[in-house]
Structure formats: structure tokens, C-alpha cells
Amino acid sequence: LMLSPDSGLMPVGINLQVSHLNSTSAGKVIGKVTPVKTGKTLHVWQIEMNDDEGKPLCFGTLSVFIKKI
């Protein structure tokens, strides 16, 4: 889901909650973002980050207000 510059809408972050579970110093970090709710004025996204062996590094949620401009 993407907002184009001419849509008349602007995303405004209202909440970000993140738990850092593990660290890594080598290899790749793979992120997966999943929409939980994509309404007209509120979007909630789930974020998962793992290393290239599948070990969880970070888990979070992001809430975004969709503002008319």
C-alpha cells in the first residue's frame, strides 16, 4: 500500500512499539512488514526482522494516521 504525492493524503506516525530480541554483527537482516489494518484514517503495521538464519532480531508495531492535506 502506497500513498502517492498527489493523493492529498499524508501519513503521520502516531505510535511505534519495538522489542529488540537479539543482535547480529554479520550476515543479512531480513524485514517483513504486514498490514494489520488499513482503514481510511488509521493504518496498523506489524514489523518482523530476522537474521539470515531465521533468528528473530526485532518485533514491532507501527500505527499511522492518514491525514488529509
PDB file of N, CA, C and O in Angstrom:
ATOM      1  N   LEU A   1       0.856  -1.173   0.000  1.00  0.00           N
ATOM      2  CA  LEU A   1       0.000   0.000   0.000  1.00  0.00           C
ATOM      3  C   LEU A   1       0.894   1.225   0.000  1.00  0.00           C
ATOM      4  O   LEU A   1       1.835   1.301   0.780  1.00  0.00           O
ATOM      5  N   MET A   2       0.608   2.180  -0.883  1.00  0.00           N
ATOM      6  CA  MET A   2       1.451   3.354  -1.002  1.00  0.00           C
ATOM      7  C   MET A   2       0.586   4.578  -1.246  1.00  0.00           C
ATOM      8  O   MET A   2      -0.433   4.490  -1.933  1.00  0.00           O
ATOM      9  N   LEU A   3       0.995   5.714  -0.683  1.00  0.00           N
ATOM     10  CA  LEU A   3       0.315   6.983  -0.935  1.00  0.00           C
ATOM     11  C   LEU A   3       1.152   7.773  -1.924  1.00  0.00           C
ATOM     12  O   LEU A   3       2.336   7.999  -1.690  1.00  0.00           O
ATOM     13  N   SER A   4       0.565   8.197  -3.018  1.00  0.00           N
ATOM     14  CA  SER A   4       1.300   8.994  -3.994  1.00  0.00           C
ATOM     15  C   SER A   4       1.323  10.450  -3.540  1.00  0.00           C
ATOM     16  O   SER A   4       0.447  10.899  -2.796  1.00  0.00           O
ATOM     17  N   PRO A   5       2.328  11.223  -3.983  1.00  0.00           N
ATOM     18  CA  PRO A   5       2.433  12.626  -3.584  1.00  0.00           C
ATOM     19  C   PRO A   5       1.208  13.471  -3.960  1.00  0.00           C
ATOM     20  O   PRO A   5       0.898  14.447  -3.294  1.00  0.00           O
ATOM     21  N   ASP A   6       0.493  13.095  -5.004  1.00  0.00           N
ATOM     22  CA  ASP A   6      -0.673  13.868  -5.436  1.00  0.00           C
ATOM     23  C   ASP A   6      -1.994  13.308  -4.891  1.00  0.00           C
ATOM     24  O   ASP A   6      -3.063  13.705  -5.328  1.00  0.00           O
ATOM     25  N   SER A   7      -1.944  12.419  -3.901  1.00  0.00           N
ATOM     26  CA  SER A   7      -3.162  11.812  -3.355  1.00  0.00           C
ATOM     27  C   SER A   7      -3.918  12.749  -2.413  1.00  0.00           C
ATOM     28  O   SER A   7      -5.074  12.495  -2.103  1.00  0.00           O
ATOM     29  N   GLY A   8      -3.249  13.810  -1.926  1.00  0.00           N
ATOM     30  CA  GLY A   8      -3.881  14.691  -0.955  1.00  0.00           C
ATOM     31  C   GLY A   8      -3.879  14.106   0.451  1.00  0.00           C
ATOM     32  O   GLY A   8      -4.565  14.613   1.335  1.00  0.00           O
ATOM     33  N   LEU A   9      -3.103  13.060   0.646  1.00  0.00           N
ATOM     34  CA  LEU A   9      -3.018  12.404   1.950  1.00  0.00           C
ATOM     35  C   LEU A   9      -1.570  12.350   2.415  1.00  0.00           C
ATOM     36  O   LEU A   9      -0.639  12.269   1.608  1.00  0.00           O
ATOM     37  N   MET A  10      -1.380  12.398   3.746  1.00  0.00           N
ATOM     38  CA  MET A  10      -0.037  12.334   4.308  1.00  0.00           C
ATOM     39  C   MET A  10      -0.045  11.387   5.511  1.00  0.00           C
ATOM     40  O   MET A  10      -0.880  11.537   6.406  1.00  0.00           O
ATOM     41  N   PRO A  11       0.861  10.403   5.553  1.00  0.00           N
ATOM     42  CA  PRO A  11       0.934   9.517   6.713  1.00  0.00           C
ATOM     43  C   PRO A  11       1.653  10.212   7.872  1.00  0.00           C
ATOM     44  O   PRO A  11       2.679  10.857   7.685  1.00  0.00           O
ATOM     45  N   VAL A  12       1.094  10.082   9.075  1.00  0.00           N
ATOM     46  CA  VAL A  12       1.682  10.679  10.276  1.00  0.00           C
ATOM     47  C   VAL A  12       1.808   9.567  11.320  1.00  0.00           C
ATOM     48  O   VAL A  12       0.791   9.007  11.753  1.00  0.00           O
ATOM     49  N   GLY A  13       3.034   9.234  11.706  1.00  0.00           N
ATOM     50  CA  GLY A  13       3.242   8.192  12.705  1.00  0.00           C
ATOM     51  C   GLY A  13       2.689   8.620  14.053  1.00  0.00           C
ATOM     52  O   GLY A  13       2.953   9.733  14.513  1.00  0.00           O
ATOM     53  N   ILE A  14       1.879   7.762  14.676  1.00  0.00           N
ATOM     54  CA  ILE A  14       1.323   8.111  15.986  1.00  0.00           C
ATOM     55  C   ILE A  14       1.787   7.164  17.082  1.00  0.00           C
ATOM     56  O   ILE A  14       1.726   7.514  18.254  1.00  0.00           O
ATOM     57  N   ASN A  15       2.266   5.978  16.734  1.00  0.00           N
ATOM     58  CA  ASN A  15       2.769   5.062  17.748  1.00  0.00           C
ATOM     59  C   ASN A  15       3.724   4.073  17.109  1.00  0.00           C
ATOM     60  O   ASN A  15       3.448   3.520  16.045  1.00  0.00           O
ATOM     61  N   LEU A  16       4.849   3.853  17.767  1.00  0.00           N
ATOM     62  CA  LEU A  16       5.817   2.859  17.336  1.00  0.00           C
ATOM     63  C   LEU A  16       6.256   2.097  18.581  1.00  0.00           C
ATOM     64  O   LEU A  16       6.740   2.700  19.538  1.00  0.00           O
ATOM     65  N   GLN A  17       6.037   0.799  18.580  1.00  0.00           N
ATOM     66  CA  GLN A  17       6.405  -0.041  19.706  1.00  0.00           C
ATOM     67  C   GLN A  17       7.313  -1.139  19.192  1.00  0.00           C
ATOM     68  O   GLN A  17       6.927  -1.901  18.288  1.00  0.00           O
ATOM     69  N   VAL A  18       8.536  -1.231  19.739  1.00  0.00           N
ATOM     70  CA  VAL A  18       9.525  -2.165  19.219  1.00  0.00           C
ATOM     71  C   VAL A  18      10.174  -2.926  20.372  1.00  0.00           C
ATOM     72  O   VAL A  18      10.519  -2.335  21.382  1.00  0.00           O
ATOM     73  N   SER A  19      10.332  -4.229  20.184  1.00  0.00           N
ATOM     74  CA  SER A  19      11.087  -5.061  21.114  1.00  0.00           C
ATOM     75  C   SER A  19      12.320  -5.588  20.386  1.00  0.00           C
ATOM     76  O   SER A  19      12.197  -6.242  19.347  1.00  0.00           O
ATOM     77  N   HIS A  20      13.488  -5.277  20.922  1.00  0.00           N
ATOM     78  CA  HIS A  20      14.741  -5.789  20.368  1.00  0.00           C
ATOM     79  C   HIS A  20      15.029  -7.118  21.057  1.00  0.00           C
ATOM     80  O   HIS A  20      15.196  -7.158  22.274  1.00  0.00           O
ATOM     81  N   LEU A  21      15.075  -8.193  20.290  1.00  0.00           N
ATOM     82  CA  LEU A  21      15.153  -9.537  20.853  1.00  0.00           C
ATOM     83  C   LEU A  21      16.560 -10.121  20.855  1.00  0.00           C
ATOM     84  O   LEU A  21      16.957 -10.781  21.806  1.00  0.00           O
ATOM     85  N   ASN A  22      17.298  -9.910  19.795  1.00  0.00           N
ATOM     86  CA  ASN A  22      18.659 -10.425  19.654  1.00  0.00           C
ATOM     87  C   ASN A  22      19.463  -9.441  18.821  1.00  0.00           C
ATOM     88  O   ASN A  22      18.905  -8.533  18.203  1.00  0.00           O
ATOM     89  N   SER A  23      20.759  -9.634  18.796  1.00  0.00           N
ATOM     90  CA  SER A  23      21.612  -8.789  17.957  1.00  0.00           C
ATOM     91  C   SER A  23      22.340  -9.657  16.941  1.00  0.00           C
ATOM     92  O   SER A  23      22.372 -10.881  17.057  1.00  0.00           O
ATOM     93  N   THR A  24      22.920  -8.991  15.966  1.00  0.00           N
ATOM     94  CA  THR A  24      23.741  -9.675  14.970  1.00  0.00           C
ATOM     95  C   THR A  24      24.842  -8.730  14.526  1.00  0.00           C
ATOM     96  O   THR A  24      24.680  -7.505  14.586  1.00  0.00           O
ATOM     97  N   SER A  25      25.972  -9.290  14.118  1.00  0.00           N
ATOM     98  CA  SER A  25      27.084  -8.446  13.661  1.00  0.00           C
ATOM     99  C   SER A  25      27.581  -8.855  12.287  1.00  0.00           C
ATOM    100  O   SER A  25      28.514  -8.263  11.766  1.00  0.00           O
ATOM    101  N   ALA A  26      26.959  -9.877  11.709  1.00  0.00           N
ATOM    102  CA  ALA A  26      27.372 -10.329  10.373  1.00  0.00           C
ATOM    103  C   ALA A  26      26.163 -10.903   9.652  1.00  0.00           C
ATOM    104  O   ALA A  26      25.152 -11.221  10.267  1.00  0.00           O
ATOM    105  N   GLY A  27      26.285 -11.031   8.344  1.00  0.00           N
ATOM    106  CA  GLY A  27      25.198 -11.599   7.550  1.00  0.00           C
ATOM    107  C   GLY A  27      24.169 -10.553   7.166  1.00  0.00           C
ATOM    108  O   GLY A  27      24.404  -9.349   7.255  1.00  0.00           O
ATOM    109  N   LYS A  28      23.010 -11.029   6.763  1.00  0.00           N
ATOM    110  CA  LYS A  28      21.934 -10.154   6.303  1.00  0.00           C
ATOM    111  C   LYS A  28      20.835 -10.052   7.349  1.00  0.00           C
ATOM    112  O   LYS A  28      20.629 -10.960   8.141  1.00  0.00           O
ATOM    113  N   VAL A  29      20.123  -8.928   7.316  1.00  0.00           N
ATOM    114  CA  VAL A  29      18.921  -8.731   8.131  1.00  0.00           C
ATOM    115  C   VAL A  29      17.738  -8.680   7.170  1.00  0.00           C
ATOM    116  O   VAL A  29      17.757  -7.929   6.192  1.00  0.00           O
ATOM    117  N   ILE A  30      16.726  -9.492   7.438  1.00  0.00           N
ATOM    118  CA  ILE A  30      15.572  -9.595   6.557  1.00  0.00           C
ATOM    119  C   ILE A  30      14.352  -9.056   7.292  1.00  0.00           C
ATOM    120  O   ILE A  30      14.046  -9.496   8.401  1.00  0.00           O
ATOM    121  N   GLY A  31      13.672  -8.084   6.688  1.00  0.00           N
ATOM    122  CA  GLY A  31      12.497  -7.480   7.300  1.00  0.00           C
ATOM    123  C   GLY A  31      11.219  -7.878   6.583  1.00  0.00           C
ATOM    124  O   GLY A  31      11.211  -8.045   5.356  1.00  0.00           O
ATOM    125  N   LYS A  32      10.171  -8.057   7.364  1.00  0.00           N
ATOM    126  CA  LYS A  32       8.851  -8.372   6.803  1.00  0.00           C
ATOM    127  C   LYS A  32       7.844  -7.432   7.454  1.00  0.00           C
ATOM    128  O   LYS A  32       7.761  -7.349   8.676  1.00  0.00           O
ATOM    129  N   VAL A  33       7.094  -6.715   6.637  1.00  0.00           N
ATOM    130  CA  VAL A  33       6.076  -5.782   7.123  1.00  0.00           C
ATOM    131  C   VAL A  33       4.716  -6.281   6.652  1.00  0.00           C
ATOM    132  O   VAL A  33       4.513  -6.522   5.475  1.00  0.00           O
ATOM    133  N   THR A  34       3.794  -6.432   7.607  1.00  0.00           N
ATOM    134  CA  THR A  34       2.479  -6.978   7.312  1.00  0.00           C
ATOM    135  C   THR A  34       1.396  -6.000   7.767  1.00  0.00           C
ATOM    136  O   THR A  34       1.419  -5.554   8.922  1.00  0.00           O
ATOM    137  N   PRO A  35       0.466  -5.633   6.886  1.00  0.00           N
ATOM    138  CA  PRO A  35      -0.632  -4.764   7.332  1.00  0.00           C
ATOM    139  C   PRO A  35      -1.587  -5.528   8.242  1.00  0.00           C
ATOM    140  O   PRO A  35      -2.003  -6.638   7.922  1.00  0.00           O
ATOM    141  N   VAL A  36      -1.908  -4.926   9.376  1.00  0.00           N
ATOM    142  CA  VAL A  36      -2.893  -5.489  10.300  1.00  0.00           C
ATOM    143  C   VAL A  36      -4.249  -4.851  10.027  1.00  0.00           C
ATOM    144  O   VAL A  36      -5.269  -5.526  10.004  1.00  0.00           O
ATOM    145  N   LYS A  37      -4.239  -3.526   9.795  1.00  0.00           N
ATOM    146  CA  LYS A  37      -5.457  -2.771   9.458  1.00  0.00           C
ATOM    147  C   LYS A  37      -5.056  -1.633   8.536  1.00  0.00           C
ATOM    148  O   LYS A  37      -4.101  -0.913   8.815  1.00  0.00           O
ATOM    149  N   THR A  38      -5.771  -1.465   7.433  1.00  0.00           N
ATOM    150  CA  THR A  38      -5.522  -0.348   6.525  1.00  0.00           C
ATOM    151  C   THR A  38      -6.853   0.333   6.246  1.00  0.00           C
ATOM    152  O   THR A  38      -7.454   0.126   5.195  1.00  0.00           O
ATOM    153  N   GLY A  39      -7.300   1.115   7.212  1.00  0.00           N
ATOM    154  CA  GLY A  39      -8.550   1.842   7.060  1.00  0.00           C
ATOM    155  C   GLY A  39      -8.349   3.178   6.362  1.00  0.00           C
ATOM    156  O   GLY A  39      -7.263   3.496   5.874  1.00  0.00           O
ATOM    157  N   LYS A  40      -9.406   3.989   6.326  1.00  0.00           N
ATOM    158  CA  LYS A  40      -9.328   5.298   5.655  1.00  0.00           C
ATOM    159  C   LYS A  40      -8.428   6.272   6.405  1.00  0.00           C
ATOM    160  O   LYS A  40      -7.755   7.085   5.786  1.00  0.00           O
ATOM    161  N   THR A  41      -8.433   6.212   7.748  1.00  0.00           N
ATOM    162  CA  THR A  41      -7.653   7.187   8.526  1.00  0.00           C
ATOM    163  C   THR A  41      -6.650   6.548   9.467  1.00  0.00           C
ATOM    164  O   THR A  41      -5.856   7.251  10.078  1.00  0.00           O
ATOM    165  N   LEU A  42      -6.647   5.237   9.614  1.00  0.00           N
ATOM    166  CA  LEU A  42      -5.703   4.579  10.516  1.00  0.00           C
ATOM    167  C   LEU A  42      -5.144   3.316   9.869  1.00  0.00           C
ATOM    168  O   LEU A  42      -5.886   2.474   9.364  1.00  0.00           O
ATOM    169  N   HIS A  43      -3.817   3.222   9.867  1.00  0.00           N
ATOM    170  CA  HIS A  43      -3.136   2.015   9.420  1.00  0.00           C
ATOM    171  C   HIS A  43      -2.331   1.463  10.590  1.00  0.00           C
ATOM    172  O   HIS A  43      -1.700   2.225  11.330  1.00  0.00           O
ATOM    173  N   VAL A  44      -2.344   0.156  10.763  1.00  0.00           N
ATOM    174  CA  VAL A  44      -1.522  -0.511  11.764  1.00  0.00           C
ATOM    175  C   VAL A  44      -0.708  -1.577  11.034  1.00  0.00           C
ATOM    176  O   VAL A  44      -1.258  -2.377  10.276  1.00  0.00           O
ATOM    177  N   TRP A  45       0.605  -1.562  11.261  1.00  0.00           N
ATOM    178  CA  TRP A  45       1.526  -2.465  10.577  1.00  0.00           C
ATOM    179  C   TRP A  45       2.322  -3.264  11.597  1.00  0.00           C
ATOM    180  O   TRP A  45       2.698  -2.746  12.644  1.00  0.00           O
ATOM    181  N   GLN A  46       2.587  -4.520  11.278  1.00  0.00           N
ATOM    182  CA  GLN A  46       3.430  -5.383  12.102  1.00  0.00           C
ATOM    183  C   GLN A  46       4.770  -5.539  11.400  1.00  0.00           C
ATOM    184  O   GLN A  46       4.811  -5.804  10.194  1.00  0.00           O
ATOM    185  N   ILE A  47       5.861  -5.382  12.153  1.00  0.00           N
ATOM    186  CA  ILE A  47       7.202  -5.455  11.588  1.00  0.00           C
ATOM    187  C   ILE A  47       7.976  -6.582  12.270  1.00  0.00           C
ATOM    188  O   ILE A  47       8.008  -6.647  13.498  1.00  0.00           O
ATOM    189  N   GLU A  48       8.584  -7.461  11.474  1.00  0.00           N
ATOM    190  CA  GLU A  48       9.432  -8.532  11.996  1.00  0.00           C
ATOM    191  C   GLU A  48      10.774  -8.463  11.289  1.00  0.00           C
ATOM    192  O   GLU A  48      10.825  -8.317  10.072  1.00  0.00           O
ATOM    193  N   MET A  49      11.856  -8.559  12.054  1.00  0.00           N
ATOM    194  CA  MET A  49      13.193  -8.574  11.468  1.00  0.00           C
ATOM    195  C   MET A  49      13.932  -9.800  11.985  1.00  0.00           C
ATOM    196  O   MET A  49      13.951 -10.062  13.193  1.00  0.00           O
ATOM    197  N   ASN A  50      14.524 -10.562  11.061  1.00  0.00           N
ATOM    198  CA  ASN A  50      15.265 -11.782  11.382  1.00  0.00           C
ATOM    199  C   ASN A  50      16.627 -11.734  10.710  1.00  0.00           C
ATOM    200  O   ASN A  50      16.825 -11.022   9.719  1.00  0.00           O
ATOM    201  N   ASP A  51      17.573 -12.527  11.267  1.00  0.00           N
ATOM    202  CA  ASP A  51      18.846 -12.654  10.566  1.00  0.00           C
ATOM    203  C   ASP A  51      18.682 -13.674   9.439  1.00  0.00           C
ATOM    204  O   ASP A  51      17.609 -14.264   9.276  1.00  0.00           O
ATOM    205  N   ASP A  52      19.742 -13.873   8.669  1.00  0.00           N
ATOM    206  CA  ASP A  52      19.616 -14.762   7.509  1.00  0.00           C
ATOM    207  C   ASP A  52      19.496 -16.236   7.879  1.00  0.00           C
ATOM    208  O   ASP A  52      19.273 -17.085   7.021  1.00  0.00           O
ATOM    209  N   GLU A  53      19.598 -16.561   9.168  1.00  0.00           N
ATOM    210  CA  GLU A  53      19.371 -17.937   9.630  1.00  0.00           C
ATOM    211  C   GLU A  53      17.981 -18.090  10.255  1.00  0.00           C
ATOM    212  O   GLU A  53      17.641 -19.150  10.758  1.00  0.00           O
ATOM    213  N   GLY A  54      17.188 -17.007  10.247  1.00  0.00           N
ATOM    214  CA  GLY A  54      15.831 -17.056  10.771  1.00  0.00           C
ATOM    215  C   GLY A  54      15.684 -16.679  12.233  1.00  0.00           C
ATOM    216  O   GLY A  54      14.584 -16.693  12.769  1.00  0.00           O
ATOM    217  N   LYS A  55      16.787 -16.336  12.897  1.00  0.00           N
ATOM    218  CA  LYS A  55      16.731 -15.941  14.306  1.00  0.00           C
ATOM    219  C   LYS A  55      16.055 -14.574  14.420  1.00  0.00           C
ATOM    220  O   LYS A  55      16.440 -13.624  13.734  1.00  0.00           O
ATOM    221  N   PRO A  56      15.032 -14.446  15.294  1.00  0.00           N
ATOM    222  CA  PRO A  56      14.342 -13.158  15.418  1.00  0.00           C
ATOM    223  C   PRO A  56      15.237 -12.104  16.077  1.00  0.00           C
ATOM    224  O   PRO A  56      15.866 -12.364  17.095  1.00  0.00           O
ATOM    225  N   LEU A  57      15.286 -10.931  15.449  1.00  0.00           N
ATOM    226  CA  LEU A  57      16.081  -9.823  15.965  1.00  0.00           C
ATOM    227  C   LEU A  57      15.216  -8.726  16.577  1.00  0.00           C
ATOM    228  O   LEU A  57      15.583  -8.121  17.575  1.00  0.00           O
ATOM    229  N   CYS A  58      14.063  -8.484  15.967  1.00  0.00           N
ATOM    230  CA  CYS A  58      13.228  -7.355  16.369  1.00  0.00           C
ATOM    231  C   CYS A  58      11.778  -7.630  15.970  1.00  0.00           C
ATOM    232  O   CYS A  58      11.521  -8.244  14.942  1.00  0.00           O
ATOM    233  N   PHE A  59      10.861  -7.154  16.804  1.00  0.00           N
ATOM    234  CA  PHE A  59       9.438  -7.267  16.511  1.00  0.00           C
ATOM    235  C   PHE A  59       8.787  -5.952  16.911  1.00  0.00           C
ATOM    236  O   PHE A  59       9.099  -5.393  17.962  1.00  0.00           O
ATOM    237  N   GLY A  60       7.884  -5.451  16.079  1.00  0.00           N
ATOM    238  CA  GLY A  60       7.251  -4.186  16.431  1.00  0.00           C
ATOM    239  C   GLY A  60       5.930  -3.958  15.727  1.00  0.00           C
ATOM    240  O   GLY A  60       5.535  -4.714  14.837  1.00  0.00           O
ATOM    241  N   THR A  61       5.254  -2.911  16.167  1.00  0.00           N
ATOM    242  CA  THR A  61       4.041  -2.442  15.513  1.00  0.00           C
ATOM    243  C   THR A  61       4.157  -0.940  15.287  1.00  0.00           C
ATOM    244  O   THR A  61       4.770  -0.221  16.068  1.00  0.00           O
ATOM    245  N   LEU A  62       3.560  -0.487  14.193  1.00  0.00           N
ATOM    246  CA  LEU A  62       3.550   0.923  13.834  1.00  0.00           C
ATOM    247  C   LEU A  62       2.110   1.328  13.526  1.00  0.00           C
ATOM    248  O   LEU A  62       1.437   0.674  12.732  1.00  0.00           O
ATOM    249  N   SER A  63       1.650   2.385  14.181  1.00  0.00           N
ATOM    250  CA  SER A  63       0.320   2.944  13.894  1.00  0.00           C
ATOM    251  C   SER A  63       0.502   4.271  13.189  1.00  0.00           C
ATOM    252  O   SER A  63       1.312   5.111  13.614  1.00  0.00           O
ATOM    253  N   VAL A  64      -0.246   4.475  12.106  1.00  0.00           N
ATOM    254  CA  VAL A  64      -0.103   5.664  11.270  1.00  0.00           C
ATOM    255  C   VAL A  64      -1.471   6.288  11.029  1.00  0.00           C
ATOM    256  O   VAL A  64      -2.403   5.607  10.615  1.00  0.00           O
ATOM    257  N   PHE A  65      -1.570   7.578  11.309  1.00  0.00           N
ATOM    258  CA  PHE A  65      -2.774   8.352  10.990  1.00  0.00           C
ATOM    259  C   PHE A  65      -2.644   8.833   9.561  1.00  0.00           C
ATOM    260  O   PHE A  65      -1.609   9.360   9.157  1.00  0.00           O
ATOM    261  N   ILE A  66      -3.680   8.673   8.753  1.00  0.00           N
ATOM    262  CA  ILE A  66      -3.689   9.148   7.365  1.00  0.00           C
ATOM    263  C   ILE A  66      -4.423  10.491   7.348  1.00  0.00           C
ATOM    264  O   ILE A  66      -5.633  10.555   7.493  1.00  0.00           O
ATOM    265  N   LYS A  67      -3.646  11.557   7.191  1.00  0.00           N
ATOM    266  CA  LYS A  67      -4.142  12.927   7.291  1.00  0.00           C
ATOM    267  C   LYS A  67      -4.424  13.517   5.909  1.00  0.00           C
ATOM    268  O   LYS A  67      -3.615  13.380   4.990  1.00  0.00           O
ATOM    269  N   LYS A  68      -5.579  14.184   5.767  1.00  0.00           N
ATOM    270  CA  LYS A  68      -5.871  14.917   4.530  1.00  0.00           C
ATOM    271  C   LYS A  68      -5.104  16.222   4.557  1.00  0.00           C
ATOM    272  O   LYS A  68      -5.077  16.929   5.558  1.00  0.00           O
ATOM    273  N   ILE A  69      -4.468  16.557   3.411  1.00  0.00           N
ATOM    274  CA  ILE A  69      -3.709  17.817   3.337  1.00  0.00           C
ATOM    275  C   ILE A  69      -4.263  18.699   2.239  1.00  0.00           C
ATOM    276  O   ILE A  69      -4.999  18.289   1.394  1.00  0.00           O
TER     277      ILE A  69
END
